[in-house]
Amino acid sequence: MTDAVVEKLKNIFPYGLKTDTEFCGGTTVYVAAEQFHDVALFLRDDEALQFDLLVDVYGTDRLKLSRPADQAARFAANYELYSIPKNRFLRVIVPAPDPTPGNGTNDLPVLPSVSDVWPTANWLERETYDLMGIEFGGHPWLRRMMMPDNWVGHPLRKDYALGGEPVNFSHHRDNPRFAHLGRQIMVGPSFLTELPADMDAETHMVVNMGPQHPATHGVLRLAVELDGETVIKVNPEVGYLHSGFEKTGENKRYEKFIPYCDRLDYLAPMSNNLAYVLAVEKLLAVDLPEYAQFARVILNELQRIGSHLAWWATHAMDVSGTMHSLLMYAFTMRERILDIFEMVCGARMTTSYFSVGGLRWPLPGAFKEAVKAFLRDFSAVIEDMEAMLTKHPIWLSRTKGIGYLPAKEAIALGVTGPLLRAAGVPLDLRKIRPYSGYDQFDFDVPTATEADCYARYVVRILEMRQSMRIVEQGLDKLKPGPYRTGDRKVALPPREEISTSMEALIHHFKLVTEGYRPPEGQVYLAAENPKGWLGFGLISDGTAMPYRLRVRGPSFVNLQATDIMARGGLVSDLVAIIGSIDIVLGEVDR
């Protein structure tokens, strides 16, 4: 089927499609910049293709990569597309022509914006512009997003130094202790932030919500345009917690990035670890034993329950302000899950238990009984929790009919996870593109059609019940067996083997001192995390470190829908709307 896509593109755009490649089961097509906008429209609108979901956009600096003579441009933009009706992925790479010095465009390469084709490209293109320095002509408001407005340079470029940025403030300028930091590039005093062009601060009142507001659960600023109490427009401003995850990952060996994943969405470290190791394993073409697969599924579903519980409790507190009992119930059960994690790996939140090729070590002997005890107790507690909230008049009045996001607009904005399923779209990667053995489990994908805050609540409650079903099945399927791959070039050999085999000793030495070296190529893997699709893109140049590491956070992409959900509602509804998205700012800013 994918070949048919390429052939159709070649027939329609004989001069725009440069070439196509296959790697690890994925198809990549290279499109000339001058025809990309037309190709994008065709990919979205053609009945046989229907690539309606733009999953991700990210730039690549190919300064140190070998590339064909007809693709000599240094920079390129990668577009990860998915067709919901056809259940098909496609990667489009658009080389950005090198700029002509002094042409008046800040000497940045320029590509056409596709934010009018897929509105989700709005934020993704802004991020690419900010971090990689690729301009997008026709973008409605191309501004920096993660870095301060006065930041110098674009950090993800290969000639941009890692670390060492002097960030001492003005009053420390003459302090000899900071002399080694060099040139000061960050000015201490703050400055006014620009508002989007379509925000009318003359006719209406514009107020700030955040960046320190309890309902945002992190540093998030919303510039809210109001007509009385009615919301006209909302502009979320992010980047306060930007930590350079991608730049860091490109300077560490593949396996060394796993602990960083814990810090993305700190409510779902197991799920983050799973998505990342799956991406690396896809690059390495590693097969895993069933024991490791099922253990990962069980822990991933326990993590989903724990994440939804934290959302449930805090969201109820934000909206009603009186649900202290529900919060205590939820956090008591979440603590039980964290106890299990601690039993498994010694950590409650920074787990890093999944390794490339399997698990760090086998599950402990008491694992099954502890999980069974949790399921038994939680099945009763969830009934009590639902009884507290589901028909609560304040809860109903604050969530029903609030934050409406219909399916068509949700897809256009790249929204995934419970937010999309609450709009009636049964899109769940565990079901439609099974990974880690999910195809061997019987479970349903809950949906709703109301597309409001209450529908998102209903979907998440039903998802927890489905996760319990999956965990129960996983416990039955979990039989003794190897806990990691037998490929000694990927996973460390057992200790007893090292004592008897010189080859095993050499593999151990090479893995510890040098790491593994995946073949040259590019992969992208998305997993169904509690908040939506967490995607990792990897470009290998054959060394032990990823040449390019991309992280697509579901919180980041879903947050862009805040404006659509809030328009026409009351300013007080913003608390319910943000809560219903379920964001973690560490993942938004990365």
XYZ file of C-alpha atoms in Angstrom:
590
model
C 0.000 0.000 0.000
C 2.780 2.427 0.807
C 4.401 1.877 -2.592
C 1.093 2.927 -4.127
C 1.359 6.217 -2.211
C 4.808 6.886 -3.624
C 3.785 5.940 -7.153
C 0.780 8.223 -6.975
C 2.910 11.127 -5.776
C 5.408 10.503 -8.566
C 2.644 10.578 -11.153
C 1.084 13.778 -9.855
C 4.321 15.596 -8.983
C 6.966 14.214 -11.398
C 9.327 17.133 -10.716
C 8.478 17.766 -7.065
C 9.193 14.308 -5.692
C 12.944 13.828 -5.589
C 13.274 10.300 -4.273
C 11.914 7.807 -1.757
C 13.485 5.363 0.687
C 12.426 2.433 2.872
C 14.011 1.791 6.263
C 12.793 -0.314 9.199
C 9.338 -0.621 7.643
C 8.871 3.128 7.179
C 8.597 5.079 3.944
C 10.235 8.454 3.393
C 9.674 10.719 0.419
C 11.776 13.766 -0.390
C 9.861 16.720 -1.778
C 11.204 19.895 -3.367
C 10.514 23.000 -1.292
C 8.803 24.886 -4.124
C 6.156 22.162 -4.542
C 5.758 21.130 -0.927
C 2.622 23.145 -0.198
C 0.825 21.585 -3.188
C 2.036 18.124 -2.160
C 0.785 18.725 1.388
C -2.689 19.649 0.151
C -2.744 16.571 -2.073
C -1.657 14.246 0.755
C -4.409 15.588 2.982
C -7.269 15.785 0.458
C -6.776 12.854 -1.901
C -9.432 10.205 -1.212
C -6.958 7.359 -1.479
C -4.411 8.929 0.897
C -6.160 11.136 3.500
C -3.121 12.007 5.606
C -5.266 14.054 7.939
C -3.082 13.960 11.069
C 0.218 15.832 11.115
C 1.962 14.032 13.950
C 5.190 16.000 14.100
C 7.445 18.565 12.442
C 11.137 18.886 13.283
C 14.248 20.170 11.627
C 17.537 18.458 10.832
C 20.909 20.111 10.469
C 22.685 17.821 7.971
C 26.024 19.607 8.366
C 27.833 16.378 9.331
C 25.644 13.916 7.442
C 26.461 12.518 4.025
C 23.729 13.462 1.558
C 23.099 12.985 -2.155
C 24.344 15.589 -4.635
C 20.760 16.606 -5.511
C 20.031 17.264 -1.820
C 22.989 19.413 -0.914
C 20.992 21.753 1.320
C 22.268 21.795 4.879
C 18.868 21.984 6.573
C 15.710 19.972 6.086
C 12.303 19.751 7.753
C 10.762 16.377 8.597
C 6.980 15.914 8.534
C 5.597 12.778 10.207
C 2.121 12.149 8.760
C -0.577 9.659 9.668
C -3.780 8.782 7.853
C -6.514 7.882 10.342
C -8.857 6.347 7.715
C -6.039 4.302 6.093
C -3.997 3.569 9.273
C -0.793 4.511 7.495
C 2.328 6.544 8.375
C 4.445 8.528 5.950
C 7.512 10.723 6.428
C 8.047 13.685 4.130
C 11.439 15.388 4.148
C 11.737 18.817 2.579
C 15.292 20.135 2.105
C 15.435 23.877 2.780
C 17.439 25.685 0.088
C 20.542 27.309 1.523
C 19.990 31.060 1.922
C 21.865 33.638 -0.092
C 23.888 35.814 2.306
C 22.572 39.337 2.505
C 19.194 38.604 0.939
C 17.384 40.329 3.783
C 15.850 37.214 5.382
C 18.238 36.995 8.339
C 20.205 34.484 6.294
C 17.915 31.667 7.363
C 16.708 28.900 5.033
C 13.039 29.289 4.128
C 10.285 26.705 3.573
C 6.582 27.243 2.916
C 4.359 27.025 5.977
C 1.690 24.303 5.979
C -0.152 25.693 9.000
C -3.093 26.423 6.668
C -3.143 22.743 5.620
C -2.624 21.222 9.075
C -3.218 23.842 11.817
C -1.084 21.801 14.237
C 1.929 22.918 12.188
C 1.536 26.365 13.758
C 3.344 25.522 17.009
C 5.549 22.806 15.513
C 6.911 25.207 12.871
C 7.485 27.881 15.505
C 9.482 25.409 17.563
C 11.524 24.366 14.512
C 12.217 28.018 13.677
C 13.276 28.733 17.249
C 15.554 25.751 17.827
C 16.820 24.950 14.304
C 16.611 28.302 12.537
C 14.372 27.412 9.581
C 11.889 30.091 8.516
C 8.408 29.177 7.332
C 7.060 31.620 4.783
C 3.384 32.431 5.268
C 3.314 31.376 8.936
C 0.720 33.483 10.789
C 2.998 34.414 13.718
C 6.539 33.091 13.508
C 8.147 33.915 16.847
C 10.500 32.190 19.255
C 8.779 29.661 21.459
C 11.158 27.836 23.803
C 14.030 30.294 23.980
C 13.816 33.937 25.159
C 13.114 36.524 22.476
C 16.633 37.915 22.824
C 18.383 34.553 22.597
C 21.307 34.433 20.207
C 21.408 31.574 17.698
C 19.507 28.308 17.313
C 20.567 25.639 19.843
C 19.854 22.492 17.813
C 22.246 23.424 15.030
C 25.328 21.247 14.918
C 27.705 24.200 15.120
C 25.996 25.478 18.282
C 28.069 24.543 21.332
C 26.648 22.222 23.962
C 26.462 23.953 27.329
C 28.678 26.737 28.593
C 26.086 29.406 27.874
C 26.857 32.384 30.121
C 23.641 33.196 31.947
C 24.886 35.257 34.907
C 22.773 38.288 35.592
C 23.778 41.913 35.445
C 24.459 42.422 39.120
C 26.981 39.555 39.024
C 28.853 40.961 36.065
C 31.855 42.147 38.073
C 31.961 39.219 40.453
C 35.262 37.390 39.810
C 33.601 34.070 40.690
C 31.704 34.252 37.380
C 34.572 35.461 35.229
C 34.983 32.017 33.650
C 31.441 32.177 32.234
C 32.621 34.622 29.579
C 30.384 36.935 27.593
C 27.059 37.804 29.089
C 24.236 37.163 26.644
C 21.179 37.134 28.895
C 20.021 40.507 30.082
C 18.708 40.496 33.631
C 15.713 42.854 33.340
C 12.504 41.434 31.899
C 10.830 42.857 28.809
C 7.333 43.105 27.412
C 6.036 40.082 25.511
C 4.512 40.611 22.118
C 0.874 39.636 21.579
C -0.322 37.865 18.417
C -1.432 40.189 15.615
C -5.053 38.983 15.746
C -5.375 39.818 19.465
C -7.138 43.190 19.882
C -5.874 44.882 23.031
C -7.467 48.200 22.068
C -11.109 47.067 21.925
C -10.958 44.339 24.548
C -9.160 43.707 27.790
C -6.183 41.348 27.717
C -5.286 39.712 31.034
C -2.567 37.297 32.053
C -3.367 33.937 33.598
C -0.066 32.684 34.948
C 2.766 32.004 34.544
C 2.403 31.242 38.258
C -1.209 30.108 38.591
C -2.215 27.050 40.661
C -4.578 25.705 37.982
C -1.842 25.492 35.328
C 0.196 23.045 37.444
C 3.422 24.626 36.281
C 4.792 27.742 34.679
C 2.364 28.434 31.847
C 1.173 31.868 30.818
C -2.112 32.432 29.032
C -2.733 35.819 27.441
C -6.536 35.992 27.484
C -8.506 38.498 25.387
C -11.839 39.208 27.091
C -15.096 40.902 26.247
C -16.508 41.205 29.750
C -16.147 37.663 31.065
C -16.381 36.087 27.622
C -13.178 34.729 26.120
C -12.376 36.066 22.636
C -8.982 34.463 22.193
C -6.322 32.688 24.251
C -2.620 32.632 23.465
C -0.647 30.103 25.577
C 2.989 31.018 26.087
C 5.339 28.153 26.918
C 9.073 27.602 27.249
C 9.659 28.657 30.850
C 10.977 25.168 31.684
C 12.826 24.427 28.454
C 15.661 22.082 29.378
C 17.222 21.186 26.035
C 16.272 17.490 26.128
C 16.901 17.003 22.411
C 20.289 18.726 22.434
C 21.300 16.702 25.477
C 20.150 13.451 23.885
C 22.221 14.112 20.774
C 25.332 14.247 22.921
C 24.805 11.053 24.898
C 24.926 7.398 23.960
C 21.532 5.919 23.191
C 21.157 4.052 26.476
C 22.262 7.078 28.520
C 19.166 9.042 27.504
C 16.734 6.661 29.215
C 16.917 8.410 32.637
C 16.133 11.733 30.947
C 12.831 10.297 29.709
C 11.675 9.964 33.330
C 11.738 13.742 33.588
C 9.531 14.474 30.551
C 6.085 13.619 31.916
C 6.952 12.924 35.535
C 3.573 11.269 36.059
C 4.348 8.600 33.445
C 8.062 7.676 33.545
C 7.422 4.001 32.729
C 5.447 5.006 29.630
C 8.145 7.480 28.559
C 10.853 4.841 28.971
C 8.849 2.359 26.938
C 8.345 4.716 23.994
C 12.038 5.597 23.866
C 13.432 2.066 24.120
C 10.937 0.923 21.481
C 12.286 3.587 19.120
C 15.885 2.474 19.685
C 14.904 -1.188 19.354
C 13.187 -0.372 16.057
C 16.441 1.169 14.859
C 18.396 -1.896 16.011
C 15.752 -4.413 14.794
C 15.777 -6.192 18.152
C 13.336 -8.982 19.041
C 12.258 -9.280 22.664
C 11.204 -12.339 24.690
C 7.572 -12.541 25.819
C 8.434 -12.142 29.487
C 9.928 -8.707 28.842
C 7.036 -7.713 26.561
C 4.319 -8.626 29.046
C 6.165 -7.127 32.023
C 6.406 -3.871 30.089
C 2.682 -3.936 29.287
C 1.704 -4.560 32.929
C 3.885 -1.751 34.245
C 2.801 0.581 31.454
C -0.877 0.064 32.282
C -0.261 0.518 36.006
C 1.450 3.757 35.039
C -1.605 4.792 33.016
C -3.836 4.248 36.042
C -1.440 6.208 38.261
C -1.283 9.100 35.812
C -5.060 9.249 35.408
C -5.480 9.140 39.204
C -3.197 12.146 39.665
C -5.146 13.969 36.945
C -8.500 12.979 38.468
C -7.656 14.222 41.948
C -6.031 17.501 40.957
C -8.623 18.315 38.305
C -11.456 17.816 40.792
C -9.653 20.090 43.237
C -9.172 22.765 40.581
C -12.783 22.736 39.448
C -14.769 22.173 42.614
C -12.295 23.107 45.326
C -13.970 20.803 47.804
C -12.962 17.284 46.799
C -10.299 16.691 49.437
C -11.620 13.181 50.152
C -11.389 12.213 46.488
C -7.847 13.541 46.343
C -6.863 11.396 49.338
C -8.481 8.310 47.816
C -6.712 8.866 44.490
C -3.293 9.544 45.935
C -3.561 6.591 48.316
C -4.102 4.250 45.363
C -1.394 5.974 43.326
C 0.996 5.439 46.238
C 0.236 1.715 46.013
C 1.339 1.780 42.364
C 4.502 3.673 43.266
C 5.162 1.066 45.976
C 5.071 -1.596 43.254
C 7.462 0.428 41.107
C 9.804 0.796 44.074
C 9.662 -2.955 44.592
C 10.531 -3.506 40.931
C 13.346 -1.028 40.423
C 14.074 0.819 43.670
C 12.603 4.112 42.467
C 9.103 5.524 42.619
C 9.168 8.173 39.884
C 12.568 8.079 38.178
C 12.235 4.428 37.285
C 14.436 3.831 34.179
C 13.522 0.153 34.520
C 13.134 -0.619 30.831
C 16.394 -1.004 28.945
C 17.056 -1.347 25.249
C 16.597 -5.065 24.670
C 14.353 -5.824 27.653
C 14.341 -5.110 31.380
C 17.117 -4.098 33.776
C 16.511 -7.260 35.792
C 13.644 -9.735 36.333
C 10.521 -8.763 38.250
C 10.739 -9.540 41.992
C 9.057 -12.640 43.392
C 6.343 -10.702 45.238
C 5.376 -8.699 42.155
C 2.345 -10.708 41.062
C 0.766 -10.799 44.520
C 1.317 -7.078 45.038
C -0.338 -6.246 41.710
C -3.248 -8.599 42.377
C -3.790 -6.978 45.791
C -3.796 -3.541 44.179
C -6.318 -4.581 41.522
C -8.588 -6.091 44.152
C -8.566 -2.965 46.309
C -8.730 -0.492 43.450
C -11.757 -2.157 41.885
C -13.683 -1.189 45.041
C -12.126 2.241 45.484
C -12.855 3.374 41.930
C -16.541 2.709 42.583
C -16.429 4.991 45.634
C -14.544 7.658 43.742
C -17.029 7.642 40.894
C -19.897 7.836 43.380
C -18.334 10.988 44.830
C -17.967 12.832 41.549
C -19.855 11.488 38.522
C -23.226 13.016 39.468
C -21.930 15.793 41.673
C -23.887 18.964 40.735
C -20.891 21.301 40.952
C -18.765 18.929 38.886
C -21.486 18.612 36.255
C -22.066 22.360 36.051
C -18.342 23.055 35.647
C -17.586 20.386 33.023
C -20.671 19.548 30.942
C -20.814 21.580 27.738
C -17.506 23.276 28.620
C -14.406 23.226 26.402
C -16.070 21.804 23.298
C -13.566 20.410 20.784
C -15.167 18.544 17.864
C -13.369 15.694 16.144
C -12.610 17.561 12.917
C -10.845 20.417 14.683
C -9.107 18.057 17.108
C -7.591 16.087 14.211
C -6.595 19.279 12.420
C -4.749 20.357 15.565
C -2.952 17.019 15.906
C -4.689 16.206 19.187
C -4.329 12.607 20.422
C -5.126 10.537 23.507
C -8.247 10.872 25.702
C -8.816 14.380 24.348
C -9.397 12.987 20.846
C -11.255 9.864 21.952
C -13.696 12.050 23.919
C -14.613 13.572 20.548
C -15.631 10.167 19.190
C -12.424 9.135 17.381
C -11.330 5.625 18.531
C -7.661 6.277 17.787
C -5.456 4.218 20.115
C -2.038 3.018 18.959
C -2.183 0.011 21.278
C -5.138 -1.229 19.226
C -4.506 -0.008 15.664
C -0.686 -0.289 15.602
C 0.050 -2.741 18.443
C 3.504 -2.717 20.002
C 5.107 -4.605 22.877
C 2.633 -7.479 22.500
C -0.572 -5.438 22.892
C -2.097 -7.425 20.024
C -2.310 -10.391 22.424
C -4.577 -8.548 24.864
C -8.337 -8.179 24.780
C -9.446 -4.660 25.633
C -11.769 -1.930 24.375
C -11.024 1.653 23.364
C -13.472 3.888 25.284
C -14.867 6.875 23.440
C -17.499 9.556 23.927
C -19.190 11.938 21.531
C -19.915 15.022 23.637
C -16.337 16.357 23.131
C -16.459 18.452 26.311
C -14.610 18.399 29.645
C -17.053 15.890 31.133
C -16.605 13.500 28.195
C -12.835 13.549 28.797
C -13.501 12.613 32.414
C -15.726 9.697 31.382
C -13.168 8.418 28.866
C -10.333 8.439 31.393
C -12.399 6.577 33.992
C -13.265 3.909 31.429
C -9.630 3.727 30.362
C -8.566 2.916 33.908
C -11.002 0.027 33.941
C -9.593 -1.218 30.617
C -6.070 -0.924 32.015
C -7.128 -3.161 34.907
C -8.351 -5.738 32.360
C -5.025 -5.603 30.532
C -3.019 -5.966 33.750
C -5.062 -8.995 34.817
C -4.443 -10.650 31.458
C -0.765 -9.745 31.635
C -0.375 -11.453 35.007
C -1.851 -14.640 33.528
C 0.438 -14.459 30.503
C 3.580 -13.732 32.524
C 5.575 -16.971 32.594
C 9.211 -17.464 33.638
C 11.616 -16.739 30.805
C 14.488 -14.512 29.675
C 14.015 -10.879 30.626
C 16.049 -9.410 27.795
C 17.140 -10.176 24.260
C 19.797 -12.764 23.584
C 21.515 -10.415 21.160
C 24.822 -9.872 22.937
C 25.596 -6.841 20.798
C 22.637 -5.027 22.381
C 22.132 -6.405 25.912
C 24.778 -7.325 28.483
C 25.453 -11.063 28.811
C 24.594 -12.784 32.116
C 27.283 -12.638 34.787
C 27.849 -16.403 34.764
C 28.423 -16.350 31.003
C 31.184 -13.765 31.347
C 33.145 -16.169 33.558
C 33.139 -18.938 30.953
C 33.063 -17.188 27.566
C 35.737 -14.874 26.190
C 33.265 -13.715 23.526
C 30.737 -12.737 26.220
C 33.455 -10.867 28.084
C 34.343 -8.919 24.948
C 30.682 -8.065 24.306
C 30.345 -6.844 27.896
C 33.464 -4.698 27.580
C 32.414 -3.214 24.238
C 28.863 -2.429 25.363
C 29.950 -0.770 28.603
C 32.793 1.268 27.127
C 31.462 2.046 23.642
C 27.731 1.243 23.527
C 25.950 -0.150 20.494
C 26.099 1.390 17.050
C 22.803 1.264 15.141
C 22.947 1.274 11.344
C 22.616 4.569 9.493
C 18.987 5.483 9.015
C 15.969 7.298 10.411
C 13.041 5.993 12.452
C 10.082 7.533 14.244
C 8.015 5.743 16.850
C 4.927 6.964 18.662
C 3.420 5.210 21.676
C 0.025 5.630 23.347
C 0.914 7.410 26.594
C -1.700 8.440 29.194
C -1.831 11.957 27.735
C -1.611 11.001 24.048
C 1.051 10.106 21.505
C 4.605 10.406 22.771
C 6.879 10.303 19.714
C 10.618 9.806 19.410
C 12.449 10.461 16.168
C 15.984 9.113 15.764
C 18.518 9.696 13.006
C 21.553 7.442 13.208
C 24.864 8.192 11.524
C 26.259 4.820 12.586
C 27.877 6.053 15.805
C 26.931 5.291 19.411
C 25.063 8.602 19.812
C 21.945 9.701 17.903
C 22.768 12.320 15.296
C 19.275 13.753 15.758
C 16.883 13.012 18.582
C 13.374 14.402 18.413
C 10.795 14.300 21.222
C 7.119 14.939 20.488
C 5.303 15.550 23.761
C 1.517 15.003 23.709
C 1.063 17.753 26.301
C 2.766 20.232 23.960
C 0.657 19.406 20.914
C -2.643 19.087 22.799
C -2.136 22.403 24.612
C -2.420 24.246 21.292
C -6.141 23.398 21.273
C -6.762 25.603 24.345
C -7.704 28.600 22.198
C -10.366 26.707 20.217
C -11.859 25.148 23.346
C -12.000 28.420 25.273
C -13.452 30.795 22.655
C -16.942 31.940 23.496
C -16.820 30.543 27.018
C -16.279 32.253 30.354
C -12.867 33.091 31.705
C -13.597 30.896 34.735
C -13.979 27.905 32.372
C -10.289 28.126 31.505
C -9.464 26.272 34.712
C -11.679 23.356 33.690
C -10.385 23.392 30.105
C -6.694 23.308 31.014
C -7.380 20.589 33.553
C -9.265 18.486 31.032
C -6.289 18.547 28.623
C -4.084 17.005 31.354
C -0.713 18.642 30.752
C 2.665 18.353 32.423
C 4.791 21.405 31.733
C 8.028 19.447 31.917
C 6.860 17.574 28.838
C 5.478 20.676 27.125
C 8.793 22.514 27.329
C 11.184 19.557 27.273
